[in-house]
PDB file of C-alpha atoms in Angstrom:
ATOM      1  CA  THR A  86     -14.511 -14.497 -15.768  1.00  0.00           C
ATOM      2  CA  PHE A  87     -11.862 -13.026 -13.901  1.00  0.00           C
ATOM      3  CA  ILE A  88     -11.925 -12.408 -10.501  1.00  0.00           C
ATOM      4  CA  GLY A  89     -10.644  -8.865  -9.719  1.00  0.00           C
ATOM      5  CA  PRO A  90     -11.440  -5.371 -10.936  1.00  0.00           C
ATOM      6  CA  GLU A  91     -11.715  -3.934 -14.628  1.00  0.00           C
ATOM      7  CA  PRO A  92      -8.467  -4.282 -16.568  1.00  0.00           C
ATOM      8  CA  GLY A  93      -8.505  -0.503 -17.050  1.00  0.00           C
ATOM      9  CA  LEU A  94      -8.659   0.244 -13.132  1.00  0.00           C
ATOM     10  CA  ILE A  95      -5.300  -2.208 -12.751  1.00  0.00           C
ATOM     11  CA  ARG A  96      -3.794  -0.482 -15.414  1.00  0.00           C
ATOM     12  CA  VAL A  97      -4.351   3.114 -13.643  1.00  0.00           C
ATOM     13  CA  LEU A  98      -4.171   1.977 -10.337  1.00  0.00           C
ATOM     14  CA  GLY A  99      -0.539   0.004 -11.121  1.00  0.00           C
ATOM     15  CA  ASP A 100       1.051   2.972 -12.229  1.00  0.00           C
ATOM     16  CA  LYS A 101       1.817   4.929  -9.399  1.00  0.00           C
ATOM     17  CA  SER A 102       1.890   8.284 -11.310  1.00  0.00           C
ATOM     18  CA  LYS A 103      -1.462   7.921 -12.515  1.00  0.00           C
ATOM     19  CA  ALA A 104      -2.702   6.844  -9.211  1.00  0.00           C
ATOM     20  CA  ARG A 105      -1.721   9.732  -7.437  1.00  0.00           C
ATOM     21  CA  GLU A 106      -3.360  12.249 -10.229  1.00  0.00           C
ATOM     22  CA  THR A 107      -6.312  10.238  -9.846  1.00  0.00           C
ATOM     23  CA  ALA A 108      -6.564  10.245  -5.914  1.00  0.00           C
ATOM     24  CA  PHE A 109      -5.945  13.774  -5.937  1.00  0.00           C
ATOM     25  CA  GLU A 110      -8.694  14.577  -8.621  1.00  0.00           C
ATOM     26  CA  LEU A 111     -11.106  12.301  -6.536  1.00  0.00           C
ATOM     27  CA  GLY A 112     -10.165  14.720  -3.313  1.00  0.00           C
ATOM     28  CA  LEU A 113      -7.662  12.640  -1.387  1.00  0.00           C
ATOM     29  CA  PRO A 114      -4.894  14.263   0.402  1.00  0.00           C
ATOM     30  CA  ILE A 115      -1.342  13.458  -1.389  1.00  0.00           C
ATOM     31  CA  LEU A 116       2.257  14.094  -0.540  1.00  0.00           C
ATOM     32  CA  LYS A 117       4.083  16.566  -2.548  1.00  0.00           C
ATOM     33  CA  GLY A 118       5.065  14.075  -5.581  1.00  0.00           C
ATOM     34  CA  PHE A 119       6.575  15.103  -9.207  1.00  0.00           C
ATOM     35  CA  THR A 120       6.709  12.825 -12.437  1.00  0.00           C
ATOM     36  CA  GLY A 121       8.988  12.554 -15.304  1.00  0.00           C
ATOM     37  CA  THR A 122      11.813  10.785 -17.177  1.00  0.00           C
ATOM     38  CA  HIS A 123      14.869  10.704 -15.030  1.00  0.00           C
ATOM     39  CA  ALA A 124      16.468  13.292 -17.168  1.00  0.00           C
ATOM     40  CA  GLU A 125      13.595  15.728 -16.480  1.00  0.00           C
ATOM     41  CA  LEU A 126      13.654  14.700 -12.561  1.00  0.00           C
ATOM     42  CA  ILE A 127      17.682  15.405 -12.559  1.00  0.00           C
ATOM     43  CA  ALA A 128      17.068  18.738 -14.209  1.00  0.00           C
ATOM     44  CA  ARG A 129      14.587  19.888 -11.538  1.00  0.00           C
ATOM     45  CA  ALA A 130      16.805  18.159  -8.384  1.00  0.00           C
ATOM     46  CA  ASP A 131      17.042  21.611  -6.633  1.00  0.00           C
ATOM     47  CA  LYS A 132      13.290  22.538  -6.268  1.00  0.00           C
ATOM     48  CA  PHE A 133      12.416  19.131  -4.862  1.00  0.00           C
ATOM     49  CA  PRO A 134      11.401  19.253  -0.391  1.00  0.00           C
ATOM     50  CA  TYR A 135      14.166  17.282   0.855  1.00  0.00           C
ATOM     51  CA  PRO A 136      14.306  14.479   2.161  1.00  0.00           C
ATOM     52  CA  VAL A 137      12.239  12.963  -0.885  1.00  0.00           C
ATOM     53  CA  LEU A 138      11.793   9.164  -1.981  1.00  0.00           C
ATOM     54  CA  ILE A 139      12.592   8.179  -5.560  1.00  0.00           C
ATOM     55  CA  LYS A 140      10.116   5.488  -6.640  1.00  0.00           C
ATOM     56  CA  PRO A 141       9.607   3.567  -9.881  1.00  0.00           C
ATOM     57  CA  SER A 142       6.103   4.244 -11.464  1.00  0.00           C
ATOM     58  CA  ALA A 143       5.532   0.822 -12.537  1.00  0.00           C
ATOM     59  CA  GLY A 144       7.194  -0.742  -9.355  1.00  0.00           C
ATOM     60  CA  GLY A 145       6.209  -2.426  -6.101  1.00  0.00           C
ATOM     61  CA  GLY A 146       7.619  -4.068  -3.025  1.00  0.00           C
ATOM     62  CA  GLY A 147      10.319  -1.855  -2.289  1.00  0.00           C
ATOM     63  CA  LYS A 148      12.447  -2.602  -5.760  1.00  0.00           C
ATOM     64  CA  GLY A 149      14.135   0.465  -7.242  1.00  0.00           C
ATOM     65  CA  MET A 150      13.424   2.826  -4.553  1.00  0.00           C
ATOM     66  CA  ARG A 151      15.762   5.462  -2.792  1.00  0.00           C
ATOM     67  CA  ILE A 152      16.014   7.977  -0.191  1.00  0.00           C
ATOM     68  CA  VAL A 153      17.544  11.164  -1.355  1.00  0.00           C
ATOM     69  CA  ARG A 154      18.421  13.760   1.230  1.00  0.00           C
ATOM     70  CA  HIS A 155      20.346  16.322  -0.600  1.00  0.00           C
ATOM     71  CA  ALA A 156      20.021  17.807  -3.955  1.00  0.00           C
ATOM     72  CA  GLU A 157      24.020  16.960  -4.829  1.00  0.00           C
ATOM     73  CA  GLN A 158      22.846  13.118  -4.279  1.00  0.00           C
ATOM     74  CA  PHE A 159      19.748  13.249  -6.571  1.00  0.00           C
ATOM     75  CA  GLU A 160      21.205  12.397  -9.946  1.00  0.00           C
ATOM     76  CA  GLN A 161      23.219   9.288  -9.038  1.00  0.00           C
ATOM     77  CA  ALA A 162      20.373   8.034  -6.966  1.00  0.00           C
ATOM     78  CA  ALA A 163      17.833   8.964  -9.655  1.00  0.00           C
ATOM     79  CA  LEU A 164      20.318   6.916 -12.458  1.00  0.00           C
ATOM     80  CA  GLU A 165      20.591   3.683 -10.446  1.00  0.00           C
ATOM     81  CA  ALA A 166      16.609   3.595  -9.587  1.00  0.00           C
ATOM     82  CA  SER A 167      15.825   3.997 -13.328  1.00  0.00           C
ATOM     83  CA  ARG A 168      18.271   1.047 -14.117  1.00  0.00           C
ATOM     84  CA  GLU A 169      16.681  -0.916 -11.502  1.00  0.00           C
ATOM     85  CA  ALA A 170      13.173  -0.156 -12.373  1.00  0.00           C
ATOM     86  CA  GLU A 171      14.008  -1.170 -15.772  1.00  0.00           C
ATOM     87  CA  ASN A 172      15.342  -4.676 -14.961  1.00  0.00           C
ATOM     88  CA  TYR A 173      12.645  -5.719 -12.311  1.00  0.00           C
ATOM     89  CA  PHE A 174       9.269  -4.239 -14.066  1.00  0.00           C
ATOM     90  CA  GLY A 175      10.804  -3.324 -17.679  1.00  0.00           C
ATOM     91  CA  SER A 176      10.258   0.755 -17.194  1.00  0.00           C
ATOM     92  CA  GLY A 177      12.765   3.143 -15.901  1.00  0.00           C
ATOM     93  CA  ALA A 178       9.976   5.733 -15.444  1.00  0.00           C
ATOM     94  CA  LEU A 179      10.284   7.401 -11.890  1.00  0.00           C
ATOM     95  CA  TYR A 180       8.299   9.697  -9.823  1.00  0.00           C
ATOM     96  CA  VAL A 181       9.747  11.655  -6.532  1.00  0.00           C
ATOM     97  CA  GLU A 182       7.684  12.208  -3.677  1.00  0.00           C
ATOM     98  CA  GLN A 183       8.159  14.185  -0.285  1.00  0.00           C
ATOM     99  CA  PHE A 184       9.535  11.640   2.351  1.00  0.00           C
ATOM    100  CA  LEU A 185       7.907  11.370   5.754  1.00  0.00           C
ATOM    101  CA  VAL A 186      10.541  10.256   8.249  1.00  0.00           C
ATOM    102  CA  ASN A 187       8.664   7.472  10.347  1.00  0.00           C
ATOM    103  CA  PRO A 188       5.393   7.735   8.953  1.00  0.00           C
ATOM    104  CA  ARG A 189       2.892   4.975  10.232  1.00  0.00           C
ATOM    105  CA  HIS A 190       1.686   2.556   7.123  1.00  0.00           C
ATOM    106  CA  ILE A 191      -2.198   2.254   7.197  1.00  0.00           C
ATOM    107  CA  GLU A 192      -3.967   0.406   4.897  1.00  0.00           C
ATOM    108  CA  VAL A 193      -7.974   0.314   4.414  1.00  0.00           C
ATOM    109  CA  GLN A 194      -9.547  -3.124   3.192  1.00  0.00           C
ATOM    110  CA  VAL A 195     -12.448  -2.295   0.497  1.00  0.00           C
ATOM    111  CA  MET A 196     -14.628  -4.378  -1.378  1.00  0.00           C
ATOM    112  CA  ALA A 197     -17.266  -3.553  -3.921  1.00  0.00           C
ATOM    113  CA  ASP A 198     -19.609  -5.397  -6.334  1.00  0.00           C
ATOM    114  CA  HIS A 199     -20.927  -4.701 -10.073  1.00  0.00           C
ATOM    115  CA  HIS A 200     -24.059  -2.676  -8.199  1.00  0.00           C
ATOM    116  CA  GLY A 201     -22.462   0.086  -7.303  1.00  0.00           C
ATOM    117  CA  ARG A 202     -22.561  -0.888  -3.258  1.00  0.00           C
ATOM    118  CA  ALA A 203     -18.649  -0.183  -1.749  1.00  0.00           C
ATOM    119  CA  VAL A 204     -17.767  -0.951   1.862  1.00  0.00           C
ATOM    120  CA  HIS A 205     -14.736  -0.837   3.890  1.00  0.00           C
ATOM    121  CA  LEU A 206     -13.330  -3.549   6.016  1.00  0.00           C
ATOM    122  CA  PHE A 207     -11.696  -1.282   8.705  1.00  0.00           C
ATOM    123  CA  GLU A 208      -8.115  -1.173   8.351  1.00  0.00           C
ATOM    124  CA  ARG A 209      -4.514  -2.864   8.825  1.00  0.00           C
ATOM    125  CA  GLU A 210      -1.385  -1.438  10.373  1.00  0.00           C
ATOM    126  CA  CYS A 211       1.731  -2.488   8.570  1.00  0.00           C
ATOM    127  CA  SER A 212       4.700   0.189   9.960  1.00  0.00           C
ATOM    128  CA  ILE A 213       7.164  -2.551  10.898  1.00  0.00           C
ATOM    129  CA  GLN A 214       8.895  -3.063   7.853  1.00  0.00           C
ATOM    130  CA  ARG A 215      12.346  -4.044   6.837  1.00  0.00           C
ATOM    131  CA  ARG A 216      13.679  -2.836   3.038  1.00  0.00           C
ATOM    132  CA  TYR A 217       9.887  -1.640   2.534  1.00  0.00           C
ATOM    133  CA  GLN A 218       8.702  -4.978   2.730  1.00  0.00           C
ATOM    134  CA  LYS A 219       6.215  -5.715   5.423  1.00  0.00           C
ATOM    135  CA  ILE A 220       6.731  -7.612   8.343  1.00  0.00           C
ATOM    136  CA  ILE A 221       3.788  -7.221  10.848  1.00  0.00           C
ATOM    137  CA  GLU A 222       0.204  -6.574   9.786  1.00  0.00           C
ATOM    138  CA  GLU A 223      -2.373  -5.933  12.475  1.00  0.00           C
ATOM    139  CA  ALA A 224      -6.255  -5.161  12.615  1.00  0.00           C
ATOM    140  CA  PRO A 225      -7.399  -2.943  13.845  1.00  0.00           C
ATOM    141  CA  SER A 226      -4.175  -0.374  14.128  1.00  0.00           C
ATOM    142  CA  ALA A 227      -3.644   0.700  17.719  1.00  0.00           C
ATOM    143  CA  SER A 228      -2.797   4.370  16.419  1.00  0.00           C
ATOM    144  CA  LEU A 229      -6.384   5.171  15.271  1.00  0.00           C
ATOM    145  CA  SER A 230      -8.701   7.274  16.962  1.00  0.00           C
ATOM    146  CA  PRO A 231     -12.470   6.623  15.903  1.00  0.00           C
ATOM    147  CA  GLU A 232     -12.200  10.006  14.073  1.00  0.00           C
ATOM    148  CA  SER A 233      -9.369   9.016  12.366  1.00  0.00           C
ATOM    149  CA  ARG A 234     -10.638   5.959  11.235  1.00  0.00           C
ATOM    150  CA  LYS A 235     -13.859   7.454  10.036  1.00  0.00           C
ATOM    151  CA  GLU A 236     -11.588   9.876   7.953  1.00  0.00           C
ATOM    152  CA  ILE A 237      -9.096   7.469   6.313  1.00  0.00           C
ATOM    153  CA  THR A 238     -11.759   5.075   5.589  1.00  0.00           C
ATOM    154  CA  GLU A 239     -13.945   7.571   3.813  1.00  0.00           C
ATOM    155  CA  SER A 240     -10.961   8.885   1.827  1.00  0.00           C
ATOM    156  CA  ALA A 241     -10.432   4.976   0.685  1.00  0.00           C
ATOM    157  CA  LEU A 242     -14.152   4.481  -0.049  1.00  0.00           C
ATOM    158  CA  ARG A 243     -14.259   7.887  -1.847  1.00  0.00           C
ATOM    159  CA  LEU A 244     -11.614   6.598  -4.493  1.00  0.00           C
ATOM    160  CA  VAL A 245     -13.421   3.078  -4.844  1.00  0.00           C
ATOM    161  CA  LYS A 246     -16.728   4.796  -6.046  1.00  0.00           C
ATOM    162  CA  GLY A 247     -15.198   7.675  -7.853  1.00  0.00           C
ATOM    163  CA  MET A 248     -13.384   4.714 -10.192  1.00  0.00           C
ATOM    164  CA  GLY A 249     -16.282   2.881 -10.009  1.00  0.00           C
ATOM    165  CA  TYR A 250     -13.962   0.099  -8.546  1.00  0.00           C
ATOM    166  CA  SER A 251     -15.000  -3.292  -8.305  1.00  0.00           C
ATOM    167  CA  ASN A 252     -13.899  -6.752  -6.260  1.00  0.00           C
ATOM    168  CA  ALA A 253     -11.666  -6.388  -3.320  1.00  0.00           C
ATOM    169  CA  GLY A 254      -8.606  -3.916  -2.880  1.00  0.00           C
ATOM    170  CA  THR A 255      -6.849  -2.040  -0.598  1.00  0.00           C
ATOM    171  CA  VAL A 256      -5.953   1.790  -0.274  1.00  0.00           C
ATOM    172  CA  GLU A 257      -2.764   2.423   1.507  1.00  0.00           C
ATOM    173  CA  PHE A 258      -1.956   5.492   3.132  1.00  0.00           C
ATOM    174  CA  LEU A 259       0.985   7.254   4.889  1.00  0.00           C
ATOM    175  CA  MET A 260       0.547   9.202   8.398  1.00  0.00           C
ATOM    176  CA  ASP A 261       2.194  11.361  10.154  1.00  0.00           C
ATOM    177  CA  ASP A 262       3.266  12.366  13.663  1.00  0.00           C
ATOM    178  CA  SER A 263       0.195  14.824  13.653  1.00  0.00           C
ATOM    179  CA  GLY A 264      -1.957  12.353  12.345  1.00  0.00           C
ATOM    180  CA  SER A 265      -2.379  13.605   8.810  1.00  0.00           C
ATOM    181  CA  PHE A 266      -2.521  10.921   6.483  1.00  0.00           C
ATOM    182  CA  PHE A 267      -1.690  10.868   2.588  1.00  0.00           C
ATOM    183  CA  PHE A 268      -2.683   8.399  -0.366  1.00  0.00           C
ATOM    184  CA  LEU A 269       0.156   6.046  -0.817  1.00  0.00           C
ATOM    185  CA  GLU A 270      -1.335   3.523  -3.459  1.00  0.00           C
ATOM    186  CA  MET A 271      -3.838   0.867  -4.364  1.00  0.00           C
ATOM    187  CA  ASN A 272      -3.586  -2.620  -4.460  1.00  0.00           C
ATOM    188  CA  THR A 273      -5.921  -3.624  -7.105  1.00  0.00           C
ATOM    189  CA  ARG A 274      -6.046  -7.345  -5.597  1.00  0.00           C
ATOM    190  CA  ILE A 275      -6.269  -9.722  -2.308  1.00  0.00           C
ATOM    191  CA  GLN A 276      -3.257  -9.567  -0.246  1.00  0.00           C
ATOM    192  CA  VAL A 277      -1.534 -12.045   1.862  1.00  0.00           C
ATOM    193  CA  GLU A 278      -2.332 -10.011   5.047  1.00  0.00           C
ATOM    194  CA  HIS A 279      -6.001 -10.211   4.259  1.00  0.00           C
ATOM    195  CA  PRO A 280      -7.031 -12.946   7.204  1.00  0.00           C
ATOM    196  CA  VAL A 281      -6.186 -10.108  10.212  1.00  0.00           C
ATOM    197  CA  THR A 282      -9.310  -8.544   8.758  1.00  0.00           C
ATOM    198  CA  GLU A 283     -10.863 -11.675   8.258  1.00  0.00           C
ATOM    199  CA  MET A 284     -10.299 -12.161  12.112  1.00  0.00           C
ATOM    200  CA  ILE A 285     -11.580  -9.518  13.271  1.00  0.00           C
ATOM    201  CA  THR A 286     -14.556  -8.927  11.003  1.00  0.00           C
ATOM    202  CA  GLY A 287     -15.960 -12.690  10.449  1.00  0.00           C
ATOM    203  CA  ILE A 288     -15.966 -12.068   6.726  1.00  0.00           C
ATOM    204  CA  ASP A 289     -14.713 -14.654   4.241  1.00  0.00           C
ATOM    205  CA  LEU A 290     -13.096 -11.859   1.657  1.00  0.00           C
ATOM    206  CA  VAL A 291     -12.020 -14.548  -0.729  1.00  0.00           C
ATOM    207  CA  LYS A 292     -15.274 -16.164  -1.115  1.00  0.00           C
ATOM    208  CA  GLU A 293     -17.202 -12.571  -1.308  1.00  0.00           C
ATOM    209  CA  GLN A 294     -14.695 -12.078  -4.669  1.00  0.00           C
ATOM    210  CA  ILE A 295     -16.011 -15.374  -6.146  1.00  0.00           C
ATOM    211  CA  THR A 296     -19.580 -14.401  -5.390  1.00  0.00           C
ATOM    212  CA  ILE A 297     -18.958 -10.746  -6.592  1.00  0.00           C
ATOM    213  CA  ALA A 298     -17.339 -12.005  -9.668  1.00  0.00           C
ATOM    214  CA  GLU A 299     -20.396 -13.867 -10.083  1.00  0.00           C
ATOM    215  CA  GLY A 300     -22.590 -11.138 -10.790  1.00  0.00           C
ATOM    216  CA  ALA A 301     -24.147 -11.198  -6.964  1.00  0.00           C
ATOM    217  CA  SER A 302     -24.308  -8.416  -4.949  1.00  0.00           C
ATOM    218  CA  LEU A 303     -22.492  -7.885  -1.440  1.00  0.00           C
ATOM    219  CA  SER A 304     -23.694 -10.080   1.168  1.00  0.00           C
ATOM    220  CA  PHE A 305     -23.520  -7.516   3.735  1.00  0.00           C
ATOM    221  CA  GLY A 306     -23.480  -3.779   4.265  1.00  0.00           C
ATOM    222  CA  GLN A 307     -21.388  -1.287   5.872  1.00  0.00           C
ATOM    223  CA  GLU A 308     -23.907  -0.891   8.940  1.00  0.00           C
ATOM    224  CA  ASP A 309     -23.373  -4.980   9.277  1.00  0.00           C
ATOM    225  CA  LEU A 310     -19.216  -4.512   9.937  1.00  0.00           C
ATOM    226  CA  GLN A 311     -18.226  -3.990  13.335  1.00  0.00           C
ATOM    227  CA  ILE A 312     -14.575  -4.768  14.870  1.00  0.00           C
ATOM    228  CA  LYS A 313     -14.161  -7.630  16.925  1.00  0.00           C
ATOM    229  CA  GLY A 314     -11.265  -8.516  18.568  1.00  0.00           C
ATOM    230  CA  HIS A 315      -7.706  -8.117  17.442  1.00  0.00           C
ATOM    231  CA  ALA A 316      -5.341 -10.157  14.925  1.00  0.00           C
ATOM    232  CA  ILE A 317      -1.808  -9.991  14.249  1.00  0.00           C
ATOM    233  CA  GLU A 318       0.333 -11.478  11.264  1.00  0.00           C
ATOM    234  CA  CYS A 319       4.167 -12.297  10.952  1.00  0.00           C
ATOM    235  CA  ARG A 320       5.790 -13.044   8.255  1.00  0.00           C
ATOM    236  CA  ILE A 321       8.902 -14.987   8.019  1.00  0.00           C
ATOM    237  CA  TYR A 322      12.119 -13.149   7.032  1.00  0.00           C
ATOM    238  CA  ALA A 323      14.620 -15.668   5.510  1.00  0.00           C
ATOM    239  CA  GLU A 324      18.117 -14.047   5.819  1.00  0.00           C
ATOM    240  CA  ASP A 325      21.703 -14.948   6.075  1.00  0.00           C
ATOM    241  CA  PRO A 326      22.993 -13.222   9.554  1.00  0.00           C
ATOM    242  CA  ALA A 327      26.670 -14.438   8.227  1.00  0.00           C
ATOM    243  CA  GLN A 328      26.258 -12.542   4.849  1.00  0.00           C
ATOM    244  CA  GLY A 329      25.264  -9.281   6.432  1.00  0.00           C
ATOM    245  CA  PHE A 330      21.463 -10.267   6.587  1.00  0.00           C
ATOM    246  CA  LEU A 331      21.053 -10.417   2.886  1.00  0.00           C
ATOM    247  CA  PRO A 332      17.578 -12.077   1.667  1.00  0.00           C
ATOM    248  CA  SER A 333      18.410 -15.924   1.623  1.00  0.00           C
ATOM    249  CA  THR A 334      16.681 -19.278   0.357  1.00  0.00           C
ATOM    250  CA  GLY A 335      17.068 -22.792   1.780  1.00  0.00           C
ATOM    251  CA  THR A 336      15.056 -25.155   3.667  1.00  0.00           C
ATOM    252  CA  ILE A 337      13.398 -25.235   6.816  1.00  0.00           C
ATOM    253  CA  GLY A 338      14.646 -28.006   8.797  1.00  0.00           C
ATOM    254  CA  LYS A 339      11.973 -27.607  11.902  1.00  0.00           C
ATOM    255  CA  PHE A 340       8.507 -25.347  12.198  1.00  0.00           C
ATOM    256  CA  ILE A 341       6.940 -24.726  15.513  1.00  0.00           C
ATOM    257  CA  PRO A 342       3.647 -23.162  14.950  1.00  0.00           C
ATOM    258  CA  PRO A 343       2.301 -21.059  18.042  1.00  0.00           C
ATOM    259  CA  GLU A 344      -0.447 -22.668  19.941  1.00  0.00           C
ATOM    260  CA  GLY A 345      -3.829 -21.026  21.361  1.00  0.00           C
ATOM    261  CA  HIS A 346      -5.571 -17.904  20.265  1.00  0.00           C
TER     262      HIS A 346
END
């Protein structure tokens, strides 16, 4: 038995353009976006609300992304992004999204079973990033008010329930300075940052994934969940300072983990 959502859902949500369309149909707020081949997008370059962000439709992890601040820069950036996307993901399809300057990145952990029950396990903040890779994961977010938390988690569940999603997933949002938030994407899997959510809720997410895949109902309801404490995860980022901080691999000579709680 595959531990995860249905393949059809992975296919839809794994394509950023289709995911945006689905989220919009289900009433989630989204940023202005434009889809098409790189040639079609280049033809519309003077119509975009700059700055914009070019993204591979099939991509992730920051690969192939380009920030464009002026229309005359768009064509070259789109061609480069399309080539990089083809190399990394086997598809050169792109989409263009309105670019928010210094947004907060908020993601909501969700879990759903095969019996129509779905819950959120609050949010994580991952605004501190480098090259679009998350470095610090924090749960809960210190920037959300109780009202904002309610709105953003309800929005995530609207997508989960509307698609008939099952198993673990993460619905990601961008939030601007005014507190308005916009759907970004959904990761159809458990993420490496899930332990901070486990620490503030006391729920073993991986165990829950397995029992759901076996056909069991969720072992808890939304009313059973509450935030207890605060948790932060830091990723080790391997770079070579002597080479302009390029990503680097190598042998770890010594590692001293932090002590205490």
